[in-house]
Coordinates of C-alpha atoms in Angstrom, one line a residue:
M299 CA -57.3 321.7 -50.9
T300 CA -57.2 324.9 -53.0
V301 CA -59.2 328.0 -52.4
E302 CA -61.3 327.4 -55.5
T303 CA -62.1 323.8 -54.3
R304 CA -63.0 325.0 -50.8
R305 CA -65.4 327.6 -52.2
S306 CA -67.0 325.1 -54.6
A307 CA -67.5 322.6 -51.8
L308 CA -69.0 325.3 -49.5
A309 CA -71.3 326.5 -52.2
D310 CA -72.5 323.0 -52.9
R311 CA -73.1 322.3 -49.2
L312 CA -75.0 325.6 -48.7
Q313 CA -77.2 324.7 -51.8
Q314 CA -77.8 321.3 -50.3
Q315 CA -78.8 322.7 -46.9
Q316 CA -81.1 325.4 -48.3
Q317 CA -83.7 322.9 -49.3
F318 CA -84.0 321.7 -45.7
I319 CA -84.2 325.2 -44.1
R320 CA -87.2 327.2 -43.1
P321 CA -87.0 331.0 -42.8
N322 CA -85.3 332.1 -39.6
R323 CA -85.1 335.5 -37.8
P324 CA -84.0 338.6 -39.8
V325 CA -80.3 338.8 -40.5
V326 CA -78.5 341.8 -38.9
A327 CA -75.1 342.3 -40.6
G328 CA -72.2 344.3 -39.2
R329 CA -68.8 345.6 -40.1
L330 CA -65.3 344.4 -39.4
V331 CA -63.4 346.9 -37.2
R332 CA -60.3 345.1 -36.0
V333 CA -58.1 342.1 -36.7
V334 CA -55.5 341.0 -34.0
G335 CA -53.7 337.8 -34.7
L336 CA -56.4 335.4 -35.7
T337 CA -59.2 337.2 -33.8
L338 CA -61.7 339.3 -35.8
E339 CA -63.7 342.0 -34.1
A340 CA -67.0 343.3 -35.6
T341 CA -69.7 345.7 -34.6
G342 CA -73.3 346.2 -35.6
L343 CA -74.3 342.6 -36.1
S344 CA -76.6 340.4 -34.1
A345 CA -75.1 336.9 -33.7
A346 CA -75.1 334.2 -31.0
I347 CA -72.1 332.4 -29.5
G348 CA -71.2 329.5 -31.8
Q349 CA -73.0 331.0 -34.8
T350 CA -71.2 330.9 -38.2
C351 CA -70.8 334.2 -40.0
S352 CA -69.6 335.1 -43.5
V353 CA -66.9 337.8 -43.8
D354 CA -66.4 339.5 -47.2
T355 CA -62.8 339.4 -48.4
F356 CA -60.9 340.8 -51.3
D357 CA -61.3 337.6 -53.3
G358 CA -64.5 336.0 -51.9
E359 CA -65.7 335.2 -48.5
L360 CA -64.4 333.8 -45.2
L361 CA -66.3 331.8 -42.7
A362 CA -65.8 332.6 -39.0
E363 CA -67.5 331.6 -35.8
V364 CA -68.6 333.8 -32.9
V365 CA -66.5 332.9 -29.9
G366 CA -67.2 335.9 -27.6
F367 CA -68.3 339.5 -27.2
A368 CA -67.6 342.6 -25.2
Q369 CA -70.3 345.3 -25.0
D370 CA -71.0 346.0 -28.7
R371 CA -68.1 344.1 -30.2
I372 CA -68.3 340.5 -31.4
F373 CA -65.2 338.4 -31.4
L374 CA -64.9 335.8 -34.3
M375 CA -62.4 333.1 -35.0
P376 CA -61.9 332.3 -38.7
K377 CA -62.2 328.8 -40.1
D378 CA -59.6 329.4 -42.8
D379 CA -56.7 331.7 -43.6
I380 CA -57.5 335.4 -43.2
T381 CA -55.6 336.5 -46.3
G382 CA -57.7 339.1 -48.2
V383 CA -59.6 340.4 -45.2
I384 CA -60.2 344.2 -45.6
P385 CA -61.1 346.9 -43.1
G386 CA -64.8 347.6 -42.8
A387 CA -65.7 344.3 -44.5
R388 CA -69.3 343.2 -44.2
V389 CA -70.0 340.5 -41.6
T390 CA -73.2 338.5 -42.1
P391 CA -74.6 335.9 -39.7
L392 CA -75.6 332.6 -41.5
N393 CA -78.8 331.4 -40.1
D394 CA -78.9 328.7 -42.8
Y395 CA -75.5 327.2 -42.0
L396 CA -76.3 323.8 -40.4
G397 CA -72.9 322.2 -40.1
V398 CA -71.6 318.6 -40.7
P399 CA -73.6 316.2 -42.9
L400 CA -74.7 313.1 -41.1
T401 CA -75.2 310.0 -43.4
M402 CA -74.1 306.5 -43.8
A403 CA -72.3 307.8 -47.0
L404 CA -69.6 309.1 -44.7
L405 CA -68.1 305.6 -44.5
G406 CA -64.8 305.5 -46.4
R407 CA -64.6 309.3 -46.6
V408 CA -62.0 311.8 -45.3
I409 CA -63.4 315.2 -44.3
D410 CA -62.2 318.3 -42.4
G411 CA -63.6 319.7 -39.2
A412 CA -66.4 321.5 -41.0
G413 CA -67.5 318.5 -43.0
N414 CA -65.9 319.4 -46.3
P415 CA -64.4 316.4 -48.2
L416 CA -60.6 316.2 -48.4
D417 CA -60.4 313.0 -50.5
G418 CA -61.5 314.3 -53.9
K419 CA -64.5 312.1 -54.1
G420 CA -67.1 314.9 -54.4
P421 CA -69.5 316.3 -51.8
V422 CA -71.1 314.3 -49.1
R423 CA -74.8 314.3 -49.8
S424 CA -77.1 314.2 -46.8
T425 CA -80.6 315.3 -45.6
E426 CA -79.5 315.5 -42.0
F427 CA -76.9 317.8 -40.5
A428 CA -75.2 318.0 -37.1
K429 CA -76.5 320.5 -34.6
Q430 CA -74.0 322.7 -32.9
K431 CA -74.7 321.0 -29.6
K432 CA -76.4 317.6 -28.9
N433 CA -78.4 317.2 -25.8
P434 CA -76.5 314.9 -23.4
I435 CA -77.8 311.4 -22.6
N436 CA -79.5 311.1 -19.2
P437 CA -76.9 309.1 -17.2
L438 CA -79.7 306.9 -15.8
N439 CA -80.7 305.9 -19.4
R440 CA -77.2 304.7 -20.4
R441 CA -76.7 301.0 -20.6
P442 CA -73.9 299.8 -18.3
V443 CA -70.6 298.5 -19.7
K444 CA -71.0 294.7 -19.6
Q445 CA -69.4 293.3 -22.8
P446 CA -65.7 293.2 -23.8
L447 CA -64.6 294.8 -27.1
D448 CA -62.1 292.9 -29.2
V449 CA -59.5 295.4 -30.4
G450 CA -57.1 292.8 -32.0
V451 CA -54.2 293.7 -29.7
R452 CA -53.0 290.9 -27.4
A453 CA -51.7 293.1 -24.6
I454 CA -55.0 295.0 -24.4
N455 CA -57.4 292.1 -24.9
S456 CA -55.7 290.0 -22.2
I457 CA -54.2 292.4 -19.6
I458 CA -56.1 295.7 -20.0
T459 CA -59.5 294.4 -21.4
V460 CA -61.7 297.2 -22.8
G461 CA -65.5 297.1 -22.6
K462 CA -68.0 298.3 -25.2
G463 CA -68.8 301.9 -24.3
Q464 CA -65.6 302.5 -22.3
R465 CA -63.5 305.8 -22.6
M466 CA -59.8 305.1 -22.4
G467 CA -56.8 307.4 -22.5
L468 CA -53.7 306.5 -24.5
F469 CA -50.8 308.4 -22.7
A470 CA -47.7 308.7 -24.8
G471 CA -44.8 311.0 -25.6
S472 CA -43.7 311.7 -29.1
G473 CA -42.4 308.9 -31.2
V474 CA -43.3 305.9 -29.1
G475 CA -45.9 304.3 -31.5
K476 CA -49.3 305.7 -30.6
S477 CA -50.4 306.1 -34.2
V478 CA -49.3 302.6 -35.0
L479 CA -51.2 301.3 -32.0
L480 CA -54.3 303.2 -33.2
G481 CA -53.9 301.6 -36.6
M482 CA -53.6 298.1 -35.1
M483 CA -56.9 298.7 -33.3
T484 CA -58.7 299.9 -36.5
R485 CA -57.6 296.7 -38.3
G486 CA -58.4 294.3 -35.4
T487 CA -61.5 295.7 -33.8
A488 CA -64.9 294.0 -33.8
A489 CA -66.7 297.4 -33.8
D490 CA -69.1 298.1 -36.7
V491 CA -67.8 301.6 -37.5
I492 CA -64.5 303.3 -36.8
V493 CA -64.3 307.1 -36.5
V494 CA -60.8 308.6 -36.5
G495 CA -60.1 312.2 -35.5
L496 CA -56.6 313.3 -36.5
V497 CA -56.2 316.7 -34.8
G498 CA -53.1 318.9 -34.8
E499 CA -51.0 316.2 -36.6
R500 CA -48.5 316.9 -39.4
G501 CA -50.1 316.7 -42.8
R502 CA -47.6 314.0 -43.8
E503 CA -48.8 311.9 -40.9
V504 CA -52.4 312.2 -41.9
K505 CA -51.6 310.8 -45.3
E506 CA -49.5 308.0 -43.9
F507 CA -52.1 307.0 -41.4
I508 CA -54.8 306.8 -44.0
D509 CA -52.8 305.0 -46.7
E510 CA -50.4 302.8 -44.7
I511 CA -51.7 302.4 -41.1
L512 CA -55.4 302.3 -41.7
G513 CA -55.2 300.6 -45.1
E514 CA -57.8 300.1 -47.8
A515 CA -59.7 297.4 -45.8
G516 CA -59.9 299.5 -42.7
R517 CA -60.9 302.6 -44.6
Q518 CA -64.1 301.0 -46.0
R519 CA -65.7 301.0 -42.5
S520 CA -64.1 304.2 -41.3
V521 CA -64.7 307.9 -41.3
V522 CA -61.5 310.1 -41.0
V523 CA -61.8 313.7 -39.7
A524 CA -58.5 315.5 -40.4
A525 CA -57.6 318.9 -38.9
P526 CA -53.8 319.1 -39.3
A527 CA -51.5 321.4 -37.4
D528 CA -51.5 324.1 -40.1
V529 CA -55.3 324.9 -39.9
S530 CA -56.8 327.5 -37.6
P531 CA -57.3 326.7 -33.9
L532 CA -61.1 326.8 -34.5
M533 CA -60.9 324.0 -37.1
R534 CA -58.7 321.9 -34.8
L535 CA -61.3 322.4 -32.1
K536 CA -64.1 321.5 -34.5
G537 CA -62.1 318.5 -35.7
C538 CA -62.6 316.7 -32.4
E539 CA -66.2 317.8 -32.0
T540 CA -67.1 316.8 -35.5
A541 CA -65.6 313.3 -35.0
V542 CA -67.7 312.9 -31.8
Q543 CA -70.8 314.2 -33.6
I544 CA -70.3 311.6 -36.4
A545 CA -69.7 308.8 -33.8
E546 CA -73.0 309.8 -32.0
Y547 CA -74.8 309.6 -35.3
F548 CA -73.7 306.0 -35.9
R549 CA -74.4 305.1 -32.3
D550 CA -77.9 306.4 -32.7
Q551 CA -78.3 304.0 -35.7
G552 CA -77.7 301.1 -33.3
L553 CA -74.1 300.5 -34.3
D554 CA -71.0 299.8 -32.2
V555 CA -68.5 302.6 -32.9
L556 CA -64.8 302.7 -32.1
L557 CA -63.8 306.4 -31.8
L558 CA -60.1 307.3 -31.9
L559 CA -59.1 310.9 -31.2
D560 CA -55.5 311.8 -31.7
S561 CA -55.1 313.9 -29.7
I562 CA -57.2 315.4 -26.9
T563 CA -54.1 317.5 -26.0
R564 CA -54.3 319.3 -29.3
Y565 CA -58.0 319.9 -28.6
A566 CA -57.1 321.6 -25.3
Q567 CA -54.3 323.6 -26.9
A568 CA -56.7 324.9 -29.6
Q569 CA -59.2 325.9 -27.0
R570 CA -56.4 327.7 -25.1
E571 CA -55.4 329.7 -28.2
I572 CA -59.0 330.8 -28.7
A573 CA -59.7 331.6 -25.1
L574 CA -56.6 333.6 -24.6
A575 CA -57.2 335.5 -27.9
V576 CA -60.6 336.7 -26.6
G577 CA -59.3 337.7 -23.2
E578 CA -59.9 334.8 -20.9
P579 CA -57.3 334.7 -18.1
P580 CA -54.7 331.9 -18.0
A581 CA -54.7 329.5 -15.1
T582 CA -52.7 326.2 -14.8
K583 CA -49.6 326.3 -17.1
G584 CA -51.4 328.9 -19.3
Y585 CA -54.6 326.8 -19.7
P586 CA -57.7 328.9 -19.0
P587 CA -60.6 327.5 -17.0
S588 CA -62.7 326.9 -20.1
V589 CA -60.3 324.1 -21.2
F590 CA -61.1 322.1 -18.1
A591 CA -64.8 322.6 -18.6
K592 CA -64.7 321.5 -22.3
L593 CA -62.7 318.3 -21.7
P594 CA -65.4 316.4 -19.6
A595 CA -68.1 317.8 -21.9
L596 CA -66.4 316.2 -24.9
V597 CA -65.5 312.9 -23.2
E598 CA -69.0 312.4 -21.7
R599 CA -70.5 312.3 -25.2
A600 CA -69.0 308.9 -25.8
G601 CA -70.1 305.7 -24.1
N602 CA -73.1 303.4 -24.3
G603 CA -76.4 304.8 -25.5
G604 CA -79.9 304.0 -24.3
E605 CA -82.1 301.0 -25.3
G606 CA -82.0 300.5 -29.1
Q607 CA -78.8 302.5 -29.5
G608 CA -75.3 301.3 -30.0
S609 CA -72.1 302.2 -28.2
I610 CA -69.1 304.5 -28.6
T611 CA -65.9 303.0 -27.3
A612 CA -63.4 305.8 -27.3
F613 CA -59.6 306.1 -27.2
Y614 CA -58.2 309.6 -26.6
T615 CA -54.5 310.0 -27.0
V616 CA -52.9 312.3 -24.5
L617 CA -49.5 313.8 -25.3
S618 CA -47.2 313.6 -22.2
E619 CA -44.6 316.4 -22.7
G620 CA -41.3 315.0 -21.7
D621 CA -43.1 311.8 -20.7
D622 CA -44.6 313.7 -17.8
L623 CA -47.9 312.1 -16.7
Q624 CA -48.5 315.0 -14.3
D625 CA -49.1 317.5 -17.1
P626 CA -52.3 319.4 -16.4
I627 CA -54.2 317.9 -19.4
A628 CA -52.9 314.4 -18.7
D629 CA -54.0 314.8 -15.1
A630 CA -57.4 316.1 -15.9
A631 CA -58.0 313.4 -18.6
R632 CA -57.0 310.6 -16.3
A633 CA -59.6 311.8 -13.7
I634 CA -62.5 311.7 -16.2
L635 CA -61.6 308.6 -18.2
D636 CA -62.4 304.9 -17.5
G637 CA -58.8 303.9 -17.6
H638 CA -55.5 304.6 -19.3
I639 CA -52.9 302.8 -21.4
V640 CA -49.4 304.2 -20.9
L641 CA -46.8 303.8 -23.7
S642 CA -43.2 303.6 -22.4
R643 CA -40.4 305.3 -24.2
Q644 CA -38.0 302.8 -22.5
L645 CA -39.9 299.9 -24.1
A646 CA -40.0 301.6 -27.5
D647 CA -36.3 302.2 -27.4
S648 CA -35.6 298.6 -26.6
G649 CA -37.7 297.4 -29.6
H650 CA -40.7 296.2 -27.7
F651 CA -43.8 297.0 -29.7
P652 CA -46.5 297.9 -29.0
A653 CA -44.7 299.7 -26.1
I654 CA -47.5 299.2 -23.6
D655 CA -46.4 299.5 -20.0
I656 CA -48.9 297.1 -18.4
E657 CA -47.6 298.0 -14.9
R658 CA -48.8 301.6 -15.2
S659 CA -51.9 300.8 -17.4
I660 CA -55.3 300.0 -16.1
S661 CA -58.9 299.4 -17.3
R662 CA -61.4 300.4 -14.7
V663 CA -64.3 298.4 -16.3
M664 CA -62.3 295.2 -16.7
P665 CA -63.9 293.6 -13.6
A666 CA -67.3 294.1 -15.1
V667 CA -66.5 292.6 -18.5
T668 CA -64.3 289.6 -17.7
S669 CA -64.5 286.5 -15.7
M670 CA -62.9 286.1 -12.3
E671 CA -60.3 283.6 -13.7
H672 CA -59.3 286.1 -16.4
Q673 CA -58.8 288.8 -13.8
K674 CA -56.7 286.5 -11.7
L675 CA -54.4 285.6 -14.6
A676 CA -54.1 289.2 -15.7
R677 CA -53.3 290.3 -12.1
A678 CA -50.6 287.5 -11.8
V679 CA -48.9 288.6 -15.0
K680 CA -48.9 292.3 -13.8
Q681 CA -47.4 291.2 -10.5
L682 CA -44.6 289.3 -12.2
Y683 CA -44.0 292.2 -14.6
A684 CA -43.9 294.7 -11.7
S685 CA -41.6 292.4 -9.6
F686 CA -39.1 292.1 -12.4
S687 CA -39.3 295.8 -13.3
Q688 CA -38.6 296.9 -9.7
S689 CA -35.6 294.6 -9.3
K690 CA -34.2 295.0 -12.8
D691 CA -31.2 297.0 -11.8
L692 CA -30.2 294.4 -9.1
I693 CA -30.6 291.6 -11.5
S694 CA -28.6 293.3 -14.2
I695 CA -25.6 293.8 -12.0
G696 CA -25.8 290.4 -10.4
A697 CA -26.7 291.6 -6.9
Y698 CA -29.8 289.5 -6.6
V699 CA -29.4 286.1 -4.9
K700 CA -31.7 283.4 -6.3
G701 CA -34.1 282.1 -3.7
S702 CA -34.5 285.4 -1.8
D703 CA -37.9 286.1 -3.3
P704 CA -40.0 283.2 -4.8
M705 CA -42.1 285.6 -7.0
L706 CA -39.0 287.3 -8.4
D707 CA -37.5 283.9 -9.2
Q708 CA -40.7 283.0 -11.1
A709 CA -40.5 286.5 -12.8
I710 CA -36.9 286.0 -14.0
T711 CA -37.8 282.6 -15.4
L712 CA -41.0 283.8 -17.2
M713 CA -40.2 287.3 -18.3
P714 CA -38.8 286.2 -21.8
K715 CA -42.1 284.4 -22.4
I716 CA -44.2 287.3 -21.0
N717 CA -42.4 289.8 -23.3
R718 CA -42.9 287.6 -26.3
F719 CA -46.6 287.4 -25.4
L720 CA -47.0 291.1 -25.1
Q721 CA -45.2 292.0 -28.3
Q722 CA -47.1 292.0 -31.7
G723 CA -46.4 292.9 -35.3
M724 CA -48.2 296.1 -36.5
T725 CA -50.1 294.1 -39.2
D726 CA -51.0 291.2 -36.9
V727 CA -54.5 290.8 -35.6
V728 CA -55.0 288.5 -32.6
P729 CA -58.7 287.7 -31.8
Y730 CA -60.0 288.0 -28.3
D731 CA -60.5 284.2 -27.7
E732 CA -56.9 283.5 -28.9
C733 CA -55.6 286.1 -26.5
L734 CA -57.4 284.4 -23.6
S735 CA -56.0 281.0 -24.6
G736 CA -52.5 282.5 -24.8
L737 CA -52.9 284.0 -21.3
N738 CA -54.0 280.6 -19.9
T739 CA -50.9 278.9 -21.2
L740 CA -48.6 281.8 -20.2
L741 CA -48.3 280.9 -16.5
P742 CA -47.4 277.5 -14.9
A743 CA -50.3 275.6 -13.4
N744 CA -48.4 275.1 -10.1
R745 CA -47.6 278.8 -9.6
S746 CA -47.3 279.8 -6.0
F747 CA -48.5 283.4 -6.3

């Protein structure tokens, strides 16, 4: 989007918002005194943490958000490129800047982290706008997770069943098919609305996800929030938070929402950039403490609502650097989520897609949303899979003697059938009931395990 287009969109949104604003406290403007990297420092203004300010530039204005202060200095993080910023520029707090528009008209649209349209379809008209922070739901008012959610993926529906209102992590390294799996879920899910947050991705991948993976049919009931890698860390941070705000809006309308955030690791990295820039000390692997405070605050906003509200079933992708699941962000995410799906590079390299490692994946709410028979079948498949995986090297070199382990004998016989069951084409959609029928016929009736 060009500078002129951004300014036009901003002016249009400010004009929309003005008619819904009542006069606020007096505006106390200040002056820009220092720019270091992406951090702006101003003095003389009165602004609160999280408030949006306008900074005069050589060719217009720049929006920035207050992220900290020290004595009389206010630290701001820009929402756009800082080209054209001049010394002593006027910095004005915007009491009338309300944020992201919330409306059913968002369906089928692609917006950035600030709510500006990226799809060339004109402004998003709304009479309601997102607050900077939504009050959390009382945990005692949340409905428990009791119903399964059909995501159209056989391996997930049958072995790692997801419930409406569950928060799942999708742990994967680069290039193992996480974006393709997200696209499969958008096409096959039974949710009413899909909200996709693409944060820190390459611009090319954003376009490919929308046009090829999501498709025209999936886009009609979806909202895409895109904050690619070349935008400021503040906009990457806002990309995740905006996606969650929009999902909360649809949940409050009584709809079931599927929220896909790719990725929560980029969210943590954006917060790390901001925190280090304003002087917060680094802790684990350079991540400051605020990162580990923001992660649960973001995740806890998803889930089931109260009576009369819908649900947000969320999938957060977690980038495992070097396929290391002990990365600080991966470890912190695993502790606060309701389960995790691990994508295996070894399976992806062997042509097994989706490359879901069912041995290392788990859904913590599966016992609450499935029957006892379903759980027994899923457990039996995982046991066979694990038995074969642990003895694969012995089998490949011919060191295993048939009859030494009855379960391993069954695993050797059934693994080709199990692998075919777990694989699925990227455009195929397998309904939940069909997945259960396939699981029932997968194992022999006279099994001894």
